[in-house]
Coordinates of N, CA and C in Angstrom, one line a residue:
M1 N 60.3 290.2 107.1 CA 61.5 289.6 107.5 C 62.6 290.6 107.1
T2 N 63.6 290.8 107.9 CA 64.7 291.7 107.6 C 65.5 291.1 106.5
S3 N 66.1 292.0 105.7 CA 67.0 291.5 104.5 C 68.4 291.4 104.9
T4 N 68.8 291.8 106.1 CA 70.2 291.8 106.6 C 70.4 290.7 107.6
Y5 N 71.2 289.8 107.2 CA 71.5 288.7 108.1 C 73.0 288.5 108.2
A6 N 73.5 288.3 109.5 CA 74.9 287.9 109.6 C 75.0 286.4 109.3
D7 N 76.2 286.0 109.0 CA 76.4 284.6 108.6 C 77.2 283.9 109.7
L8 N 76.5 282.9 110.3 CA 77.2 282.1 111.4 C 77.4 280.7 110.8
E9 N 78.6 280.3 110.8 CA 79.0 279.0 110.4 C 79.4 278.2 111.6
I10 N 78.8 277.0 111.8 CA 79.2 276.1 112.9 C 79.8 274.9 112.2
R11 N 81.0 274.6 112.6 CA 81.7 273.4 112.0 C 81.9 272.4 113.1
I12 N 81.6 271.1 112.8 CA 81.8 270.0 113.8 C 82.8 269.1 113.1
L13 N 83.9 268.9 113.8 CA 85.1 268.1 113.2 C 85.1 266.7 113.7
P14 N 86.0 265.9 113.1 CA 86.1 264.5 113.5 C 86.5 264.3 115.0
R15 N 86.0 263.3 115.6 CA 86.2 263.1 117.0 C 87.7 263.0 117.4
E16 N 88.0 263.7 118.5 CA 89.3 263.6 119.1 C 89.2 263.0 120.5
E17 N 90.2 263.0 121.3 CA 90.2 262.4 122.6 C 89.2 263.2 123.5
S18 N 89.1 264.5 123.3 CA 88.2 265.3 124.2 C 86.7 265.3 123.7
G19 N 86.5 264.8 122.5 CA 85.2 264.8 121.9 C 85.2 265.3 120.5
Y20 N 84.1 265.8 120.0 CA 84.0 266.4 118.7 C 84.3 267.9 118.8
P21 N 85.3 268.4 118.1 CA 85.6 269.9 118.2 C 84.5 270.6 117.5
V22 N 84.0 271.7 118.0 CA 83.0 272.6 117.4 C 83.6 274.0 117.3
E23 N 83.6 274.5 116.1 CA 84.1 275.9 115.8 C 83.0 276.8 115.3
L24 N 83.0 278.0 115.7 CA 82.0 279.0 115.2 C 82.7 280.2 114.6
T25 N 82.2 280.6 113.5 CA 82.8 281.8 112.8 C 81.6 282.7 112.3
L26 N 81.8 284.0 112.7 CA 80.7 284.9 112.3 C 81.2 285.8 111.2
N27 N 80.4 285.8 110.1 CA 80.7 286.7 108.9 C 82.1 286.4 108.3
N28 N 82.5 285.1 108.4 CA 83.8 284.7 107.8 C 85.0 285.4 108.3
E29 N 84.9 286.0 109.5 CA 86.1 286.7 110.0 C 86.3 286.6 111.5
Q30 N 85.2 286.5 112.3 CA 85.3 286.5 113.7 C 85.1 285.1 114.2
E31 N 86.2 284.6 114.9 CA 86.1 283.2 115.4 C 86.0 283.2 116.9
Y32 N 85.3 282.2 117.4 CA 85.1 282.1 118.8 C 85.9 280.9 119.4
E33 N 86.0 280.8 120.7 CA 86.8 279.8 121.3 C 86.2 278.4 121.0
Q34 N 87.0 277.5 120.6 CA 86.6 276.1 120.3 C 86.0 275.4 121.5
G35 N 84.9 274.7 121.2 CA 84.3 273.9 122.3 C 84.2 272.4 121.8
Y36 N 83.6 271.6 122.6 CA 83.5 270.2 122.3 C 82.1 269.6 122.6
V37 N 81.7 268.6 121.9 CA 80.5 267.8 122.2 C 81.0 266.4 122.3
D38 N 80.4 265.7 123.3 CA 80.8 264.3 123.5 C 80.0 263.4 122.6
G39 N 80.3 262.1 122.7 CA 79.6 261.1 121.9 C 78.4 260.4 122.5
S40 N 77.9 261.0 123.6 CA 76.9 260.3 124.4 C 75.6 260.1 123.7
Q41 N 75.3 261.0 122.7 CA 74.0 260.9 121.9 C 74.2 260.1 120.6
V42 N 75.3 259.4 120.4 CA 75.6 258.7 119.2 C 75.6 257.2 119.5
P43 N 74.7 256.4 119.0 CA 73.6 256.8 118.0 C 72.5 257.4 118.8
W44 N 71.7 258.2 118.0 CA 70.6 258.9 118.6 C 69.4 258.0 118.7
L45 N 68.8 258.0 120.0 CA 67.7 257.1 120.3 C 66.5 258.0 120.7
P46 N 65.6 258.3 119.7 CA 64.5 259.2 120.0 C 63.5 258.6 121.1
S47 N 62.9 259.5 121.8 CA 61.8 259.0 122.8 C 60.5 259.2 122.1
L48 N 59.4 259.1 122.9 CA 58.1 259.3 122.4 C 57.6 260.7 122.5
S49 N 58.5 261.6 123.0 CA 58.2 263.0 123.2 C 59.1 263.9 122.5
P50 N 58.7 264.5 121.3 CA 59.6 265.4 120.6 C 60.1 266.6 121.4
H51 N 59.2 267.0 122.4 CA 59.6 268.2 123.2 C 60.8 267.8 124.1
E52 N 60.7 266.6 124.7 CA 61.8 266.1 125.6 C 63.0 265.8 124.8
D53 N 62.9 265.4 123.5 CA 64.0 265.1 122.7 C 64.8 266.4 122.4
R54 N 64.0 267.5 122.1 CA 64.6 268.8 121.8 C 65.4 269.3 123.0
I55 N 64.9 269.1 124.2 CA 65.6 269.6 125.4 C 66.8 268.7 125.6
R56 N 66.7 267.4 125.5 CA 67.9 266.5 125.7 C 69.0 266.8 124.7
F57 N 68.6 267.0 123.4 CA 69.6 267.2 122.3 C 70.3 268.6 122.6
S58 N 69.5 269.6 122.9 CA 70.1 270.9 123.1 C 71.0 271.0 124.3
N59 N 70.6 270.3 125.4 CA 71.4 270.3 126.6 C 72.7 269.6 126.3
W60 N 72.6 268.6 125.5 CA 73.9 267.8 125.1 C 74.8 268.8 124.3
F61 N 74.3 269.5 123.3 CA 75.1 270.3 122.5 C 75.7 271.4 123.3
F62 N 75.0 272.0 124.2 CA 75.5 273.2 124.9 C 76.0 272.8 126.3
A63 N 76.4 271.6 126.5 CA 77.0 271.2 127.8 C 78.3 271.9 128.1
D64 N 79.0 272.2 127.0 CA 80.3 272.9 127.1 C 80.1 274.4 127.3
E65 N 80.6 274.9 128.4 CA 80.4 276.3 128.7 C 81.0 277.2 127.6
R66 N 82.0 276.8 126.9 CA 82.6 277.6 125.8 C 81.6 277.8 124.7
L67 N 80.8 276.8 124.4 CA 79.8 276.9 123.3 C 78.6 277.8 123.8
R68 N 78.2 277.7 125.0 CA 77.1 278.5 125.5 C 77.6 280.0 125.5
R69 N 78.8 280.2 125.9 CA 79.3 281.6 125.9 C 79.4 282.2 124.5
A70 N 79.9 281.3 123.5 CA 80.0 281.8 122.2 C 78.6 282.1 121.6
W71 N 77.6 281.3 121.9 CA 76.3 281.6 121.3 C 75.7 282.9 121.9
I72 N 75.9 283.1 123.2 CA 75.4 284.4 123.8 C 76.1 285.6 123.1
E73 N 77.4 285.5 122.8 CA 78.1 286.6 122.2 C 77.6 286.8 120.8
V74 N 77.4 285.7 120.0 CA 76.9 285.8 118.7 C 75.5 286.5 118.7
R75 N 74.6 286.0 119.6 CA 73.3 286.5 119.6 C 73.3 288.0 119.9
G76 N 74.2 288.5 120.8 CA 74.3 289.9 121.1 C 74.8 290.7 119.9
Q77 N 75.7 290.2 119.2 CA 76.3 290.9 118.1 C 75.4 290.9 116.8
A78 N 74.7 289.8 116.6 CA 73.9 289.6 115.4 C 72.5 289.1 115.8
P79 N 71.5 289.9 116.1 CA 70.2 289.4 116.4 C 69.6 288.6 115.3
H80 N 69.9 288.9 114.0 CA 69.4 288.1 112.9 C 70.7 287.5 112.2
R81 N 70.7 286.2 112.2 CA 71.8 285.5 111.6 C 71.4 284.2 110.9
Q82 N 71.9 284.0 109.7 CA 71.6 282.7 109.1 C 72.7 281.7 109.6
V83 N 72.2 280.5 110.1 CA 73.1 279.6 110.7 C 73.3 278.4 109.7
R84 N 74.6 278.2 109.5 CA 75.0 277.1 108.5 C 75.8 276.1 109.3
L85 N 75.3 274.9 109.3 CA 76.0 273.8 110.1 C 76.7 272.9 109.1
R86 N 78.0 272.7 109.3 CA 78.8 271.8 108.5 C 79.3 270.7 109.4
V87 N 78.8 269.5 109.2 CA 79.4 268.3 109.9 C 80.4 267.6 109.0
D88 N 81.6 267.4 109.5 CA 82.7 266.9 108.7 C 82.3 265.5 108.1
A89 N 82.7 265.3 106.9 CA 82.4 264.0 106.2 C 83.1 262.9 106.9
Q90 N 84.1 263.1 107.7 CA 84.8 262.1 108.4 C 84.1 261.7 109.7
A91 N 83.0 262.3 110.0 CA 82.2 262.0 111.2 C 80.8 261.6 110.7
P92 N 80.6 260.6 109.9 CA 79.3 260.2 109.3 C 78.3 259.9 110.4
E93 N 78.7 259.4 111.5 CA 77.8 259.1 112.6 C 77.0 260.3 113.1
L94 N 77.5 261.5 112.9 CA 76.9 262.7 113.4 C 75.8 263.2 112.4
H95 N 75.8 262.7 111.2 CA 74.8 263.1 110.2 C 73.5 262.6 110.5
R96 N 73.4 261.6 111.4 CA 72.2 260.9 111.7 C 71.5 261.6 112.9
L97 N 72.1 262.6 113.5 CA 71.5 263.3 114.6 C 70.5 264.3 114.1
P98 N 69.4 264.6 114.9 CA 68.3 265.5 114.5 C 68.7 266.9 114.7
W99 N 69.6 267.5 113.9 CA 70.1 268.8 114.1 C 69.0 269.9 114.0
E100 N 68.0 269.6 113.2 CA 66.9 270.6 113.0 C 66.1 270.8 114.2
C101 N 66.2 269.9 115.2 CA 65.5 270.1 116.5 C 66.3 270.8 117.5
L102 N 67.4 271.3 117.2 CA 68.2 272.1 118.1 C 67.5 273.3 118.6
T103 N 67.3 273.4 119.9 CA 66.7 274.5 120.6 C 67.6 275.4 121.3
L104 N 67.6 276.7 121.0 CA 68.5 277.6 121.6 C 67.8 278.7 122.4
P105 N 68.4 279.2 123.5 CA 67.8 280.3 124.3 C 67.9 281.6 123.5
D106 N 66.7 282.4 123.5 CA 66.8 283.7 122.9 C 67.2 284.7 123.9
E107 N 67.1 286.0 123.5 CA 67.7 287.1 124.4 C 66.9 287.2 125.7
K108 N 65.7 286.6 125.8 CA 64.8 286.6 127.0 C 65.0 285.3 127.8
G109 N 65.8 284.4 127.3 CA 66.0 283.2 128.0 C 65.0 282.1 127.6
A110 N 64.0 282.4 126.7 CA 63.0 281.5 126.3 C 63.6 280.5 125.2
A111 N 63.1 279.3 125.2 CA 63.6 278.3 124.3 C 63.1 278.6 122.9
Q112 N 64.0 278.6 121.9 CA 63.6 278.9 120.5 C 64.1 277.8 119.6
L113 N 63.2 277.2 118.9 CA 63.6 276.2 117.9 C 64.3 276.8 116.8
L114 N 65.6 276.5 116.6 CA 66.5 277.2 115.7 C 65.9 277.2 114.3
A115 N 65.5 276.0 113.8 CA 65.1 275.9 112.4 C 63.7 276.5 112.1
A116 N 63.0 276.9 113.2 CA 61.6 277.5 113.0 C 61.6 279.0 113.2
S117 N 62.7 279.6 113.5 CA 62.7 281.0 113.8 C 63.1 281.8 112.6
T118 N 62.4 282.9 112.3 CA 62.8 283.8 111.2 C 64.1 284.5 111.5
A119 N 64.5 284.6 112.8 CA 65.7 285.3 113.1 C 67.0 284.4 112.8
T120 N 66.7 283.1 112.7 CA 67.9 282.2 112.5 C 67.6 281.2 111.4
P121 N 67.5 281.6 110.1 CA 67.4 280.6 109.0 C 68.5 279.6 109.1
F122 N 68.1 278.3 109.1 CA 69.0 277.2 109.4 C 69.2 276.3 108.2
S123 N 70.4 275.9 108.0 CA 70.7 274.8 107.0 C 71.9 274.1 107.4
R124 N 72.0 272.9 106.9 CA 73.3 272.1 107.1 C 73.8 271.7 105.7
Y125 N 75.1 271.5 105.6 CA 75.6 271.3 104.3 C 76.9 270.5 104.4
L126 N 77.3 270.0 103.2 CA 78.6 269.3 103.1 C 79.6 270.3 102.5
A127 N 80.9 270.1 102.9 CA 81.9 271.0 102.3 C 82.0 270.8 100.8
G128 N 82.2 271.9 100.1 CA 82.3 271.9 98.6 C 82.7 273.2 98.1
R129 N 82.7 273.4 96.8 CA 83.2 274.6 96.2 C 82.0 275.5 95.8
W130 N 80.8 275.1 96.1 CA 79.6 275.8 95.7 C 79.4 277.0 96.7
R131 N 78.6 278.0 96.3 CA 78.3 279.1 97.2 C 77.1 278.7 98.1
H132 N 77.1 279.1 99.3 CA 76.0 278.8 100.2 C 74.8 279.7 99.8
G133 N 73.6 279.3 100.2 CA 72.4 280.1 99.8 C 72.2 281.2 100.8
R134 N 71.2 282.0 100.5 CA 70.8 283.1 101.3 C 69.4 282.9 101.8
P135 N 69.0 283.6 102.9 CA 67.6 283.5 103.4 C 66.6 283.9 102.3
V136 N 65.5 283.1 102.2 CA 64.5 283.4 101.2 C 63.6 284.5 101.7
L137 N 63.5 285.6 101.0 CA 62.7 286.8 101.4 C 61.4 286.9 100.6
E138 N 61.3 286.2 99.5 CA 60.1 286.2 98.7 C 59.0 285.4 99.4
R139 N 57.8 285.9 99.3 CA 56.6 285.2 99.8 C 55.5 285.1 98.8
P140 N 54.8 284.0 98.7 CA 54.9 282.8 99.6 C 56.2 282.0 99.3
I141 N 56.6 281.3 100.2 CA 57.7 280.3 100.0 C 57.2 279.1 99.3
R142 N 57.7 278.9 98.1 CA 57.2 277.7 97.3 C 57.9 276.5 97.6
V143 N 57.2 275.5 98.1 CA 57.8 274.2 98.5 C 57.4 273.1 97.6
L144 N 58.3 272.4 97.0 CA 58.0 271.2 96.3 C 58.1 270.0 97.3
V145 N 56.9 269.3 97.4 CA 56.8 268.2 98.4 C 57.0 266.9 97.6
V146 N 58.0 266.1 98.0 CA 58.3 264.8 97.3 C 58.1 263.7 98.4
I147 N 57.1 262.9 98.2 CA 56.9 261.7 99.1 C 57.2 260.5 98.3
A148 N 58.4 259.9 98.4 CA 58.8 258.8 97.6 C 58.2 257.5 98.2
N149 N 57.3 256.9 97.5 CA 56.6 255.7 98.0 C 56.5 254.6 96.9
P150 N 57.6 254.1 96.5 CA 57.6 253.2 95.4 C 57.2 251.8 95.9
K151 N 56.8 250.9 94.9 CA 56.5 249.6 95.2 C 57.8 248.8 95.4
G152 N 57.7 247.8 96.3 CA 58.9 246.9 96.5 C 59.8 247.3 97.7
L153 N 59.3 248.2 98.5 CA 60.1 248.6 99.7 C 60.3 247.4 100.6
D154 N 59.3 246.5 100.6 CA 59.4 245.3 101.6 C 60.6 244.5 101.3
A155 N 61.1 244.5 100.0 CA 62.3 243.7 99.7 C 63.6 244.2 100.5
Y156 N 63.5 245.4 101.0 CA 64.6 246.0 101.8 C 64.2 246.1 103.2
N157 N 63.1 245.4 103.6 CA 62.6 245.4 105.0 C 62.2 246.8 105.4
L158 N 61.6 247.5 104.5 CA 61.1 248.9 104.7 C 59.5 248.9 104.5
V159 N 58.9 249.8 105.3 CA 57.4 249.9 105.3 C 57.1 251.0 104.4
G160 N 56.0 250.8 103.6 CA 55.5 251.9 102.7 C 55.0 253.1 103.5
L161 N 55.0 254.3 102.8 CA 54.6 255.5 103.5 C 53.1 255.7 103.2
D162 N 52.5 256.6 103.9 CA 51.1 257.0 103.7 C 51.2 258.5 103.2
P163 N 51.2 258.7 101.9 CA 51.4 260.1 101.3 C 50.3 261.0 101.9
K164 N 49.1 260.6 102.0 CA 48.0 261.5 102.5 C 48.3 262.0 103.9
Q165 N 48.8 261.0 104.8 CA 49.1 261.4 106.1 C 50.3 262.3 106.2
E166 N 51.3 262.0 105.4 CA 52.5 262.8 105.4 C 52.2 264.3 105.0
L167 N 51.3 264.4 104.0 CA 50.9 265.7 103.5 C 50.1 266.4 104.6
A168 N 49.2 265.7 105.2 CA 48.4 266.3 106.3 C 49.3 266.9 107.4
L169 N 50.3 266.1 107.8 CA 51.3 266.5 108.8 C 52.0 267.8 108.4
L170 N 52.4 267.9 107.2 CA 53.1 269.0 106.7 C 52.2 270.3 106.6
R171 N 51.0 270.1 106.2 CA 50.1 271.2 106.2 C 49.8 271.7 107.6
E172 N 49.7 270.8 108.5 CA 49.5 271.2 109.9 C 50.7 272.0 110.4
A173 N 51.9 271.5 110.1 CA 53.1 272.2 110.6 C 53.3 273.6 110.0
T174 N 52.8 273.8 108.8 CA 52.9 275.1 108.1 C 51.7 276.0 108.1
R175 N 50.7 275.6 108.9 CA 49.5 276.3 109.0 C 49.8 277.7 109.5
G176 N 49.2 278.7 108.8 CA 49.4 280.1 109.2 C 50.6 280.8 108.7
L177 N 51.5 280.0 108.0 CA 52.7 280.5 107.4 C 52.5 280.8 105.9
E178 N 53.3 281.7 105.4 CA 53.2 282.1 104.0 C 54.0 281.0 103.2
V179 N 53.4 279.9 103.1 CA 54.0 278.7 102.4 C 53.0 278.1 101.4
E180 N 53.5 277.9 100.2 CA 52.7 277.2 99.2 C 53.3 275.8 98.9
L181 N 52.5 274.8 99.2 CA 52.9 273.4 99.1 C 52.4 272.9 97.7
N182 N 53.3 272.3 97.0 CA 53.0 271.6 95.7 C 53.6 270.2 95.8
V183 N 52.7 269.2 95.6 CA 53.1 267.8 95.7 C 53.4 267.2 94.4
L184 N 54.6 266.6 94.3 CA 55.0 265.9 93.1 C 54.2 264.6 93.0
P185 N 53.6 264.4 91.8 CA 52.8 263.1 91.6 C 53.7 261.9 91.6
Q186 N 53.2 260.8 92.0 CA 53.9 259.5 91.9 C 54.0 259.1 90.5
P187 N 55.0 258.4 90.0 CA 56.2 258.0 90.8 C 57.2 259.1 91.0
C188 N 57.9 259.1 92.1 CA 58.9 260.1 92.4 C 60.3 259.6 91.9
T189 N 60.5 260.0 90.6 CA 61.8 259.7 90.0 C 62.7 260.9 90.2
L190 N 64.0 260.7 90.0 CA 65.0 261.8 90.0 C 64.7 262.8 88.9
A191 N 64.4 262.2 87.7 CA 64.1 263.0 86.6 C 62.9 263.9 86.8
A192 N 61.9 263.4 87.4 CA 60.6 264.2 87.7 C 60.9 265.3 88.7
I193 N 61.8 265.0 89.7 CA 62.1 266.0 90.7 C 62.9 267.1 90.0
E194 N 63.9 266.8 89.2 CA 64.7 267.8 88.5 C 63.9 268.7 87.6
A195 N 62.9 268.1 86.9 CA 62.1 268.8 86.0 C 61.2 269.8 86.8
A196 N 60.6 269.3 87.9 CA 59.8 270.2 88.7 C 60.6 271.4 89.3
L197 N 61.8 271.1 89.8 CA 62.6 272.1 90.4 C 62.9 273.3 89.5
R198 N 62.9 273.0 88.2 CA 63.2 274.1 87.2 C 62.0 275.2 87.2
S199 N 60.9 274.9 87.9 CA 59.8 275.8 87.9 C 60.1 276.9 88.9
G200 N 61.2 276.8 89.7 CA 61.5 277.9 90.6 C 61.1 277.8 92.0
Y201 N 61.2 276.6 92.5 CA 60.8 276.4 94.0 C 61.9 276.9 94.9
H202 N 61.5 277.3 96.1 CA 62.5 277.8 97.1 C 63.0 276.6 97.9
V203 N 62.1 275.6 98.1 CA 62.5 274.5 99.1 C 62.0 273.2 98.5
L204 N 62.9 272.2 98.6 CA 62.5 270.8 98.3 C 62.4 270.1 99.6
H205 N 61.1 269.6 99.9 CA 60.8 268.8 101.1 C 60.7 267.4 100.7
F206 N 61.6 266.5 101.1 CA 61.6 265.1 100.7 C 61.2 264.3 101.9
V207 N 60.3 263.3 101.6 CA 59.9 262.3 102.6 C 60.2 261.0 101.9
G208 N 61.0 260.1 102.6 CA 61.3 258.8 102.0 C 62.2 258.0 102.8
H209 N 62.6 256.9 102.3 CA 63.6 256.0 103.0 C 65.0 256.2 102.5
G210 N 65.9 256.0 103.3 CA 67.3 256.1 102.9 C 68.1 255.1 103.7
M211 N 69.4 254.9 103.4 CA 70.3 254.0 104.1 C 71.7 254.5 104.0
M212 N 72.6 254.0 104.8 CA 74.0 254.3 104.7 C 74.7 253.0 105.0
A213 N 75.6 252.6 104.1 CA 76.4 251.4 104.3 C 77.5 251.7 105.4
E214 N 77.6 250.9 106.4 CA 78.5 251.2 107.5 C 80.0 251.1 107.0
R215 N 80.3 250.1 106.2 CA 81.7 249.9 105.8 C 82.2 250.9 104.8
S216 N 81.3 251.1 103.8 CA 81.8 252.0 102.7 C 81.4 253.5 102.9
G217 N 80.5 253.7 103.9 CA 80.0 255.1 104.1 C 79.1 255.6 102.9
Q218 N 78.7 254.7 102.1 CA 77.9 255.0 100.9 C 76.4 255.2 101.3
A219 N 75.9 256.4 101.0 CA 74.5 256.7 101.3 C 73.6 256.5 100.1
A220 N 72.3 256.2 100.3 CA 71.4 255.9 99.2 C 70.0 256.3 99.6
L221 N 69.2 256.8 98.6 CA 67.8 257.1 98.8 C 67.0 256.0 98.0
F222 N 65.9 255.6 98.5 CA 65.0 254.7 97.8 C 64.0 255.5 97.0
M223 N 64.4 255.7 95.7 CA 63.5 256.4 94.8 C 62.7 255.4 94.0
A224 N 62.1 255.9 92.9 CA 61.2 255.1 92.1 C 61.7 255.2 90.6
T225 N 61.4 254.1 89.9 CA 61.5 254.1 88.4 C 60.3 254.7 87.8
V226 N 60.2 254.8 86.5 CA 59.0 255.3 85.8 C 57.8 254.4 86.0
D227 N 58.1 253.1 86.4 CA 57.0 252.2 86.7 C 56.7 252.1 88.2
N228 N 57.3 253.0 88.9 CA 57.1 253.1 90.4 C 57.6 251.9 91.1
E229 N 58.6 251.3 90.6 CA 59.3 250.2 91.3 C 60.5 250.9 92.1
V230 N 60.8 250.3 93.2 CA 61.9 250.9 94.1 C 63.2 250.8 93.4
E231 N 64.0 251.9 93.5 CA 65.3 252.0 92.9 C 66.2 252.8 93.8
P232 N 67.2 252.0 94.5 CA 68.1 252.7 95.4 C 69.0 253.6 94.5
V233 N 69.2 254.9 94.9 CA 70.0 255.8 94.2 C 71.1 256.3 95.1
S234 N 72.3 256.1 94.7 CA 73.5 256.5 95.6 C 74.1 257.8 95.0
Y235 N 74.7 258.5 95.9 CA 75.5 259.7 95.6 C 76.9 259.3 95.2
T236 N 77.4 259.8 94.1 CA 78.8 259.4 93.7 C 79.5 260.7 93.3

């Protein structure tokens, strides 16, 4: 993997009359013409076909000619670019969309899953004062796998997970890649996650339940106590 990546920031702003404004900036200096996406995919309703969902989602995002043109220009200027997506906090409905399934055309016109291409390391983030990360060049990529499956999820009308099946799916998805998977033992408490992360993992892969309160906009994850009882944990 090349060690030189351009930085492409995609910002999606709160909805206006014309839709949600989308801004692209390359290397913190070059800005492209603003485009818009509409609200037709909000809320997101997945089908039974992930492939068709990727096509539908990508066609929706690039329906605006200005966005298609901007992407083509970026691709020509920077064949390798880390893509950072920032969805404005004032548009919480957009955080529920499957951005990681965004498929983009490569230089040959073939569909390329953005989050799965070494040419486009992808992340999405919230605005803050922290510095954004860089592509991971070290191999193997060490992944901490957290599958939160506490007791008592039924009290929140949630179904328990199957950790073995979730792990099998992840191993299948990373087959042939230079990835080292390490599973956090149950119970999955915040303290256990924090302690494990100090070992120097590159990626935290979390599988679990979450919710967002419509009125307050408060988000929560259903974690576990030390006795593996369900414990909603909110960000404050």
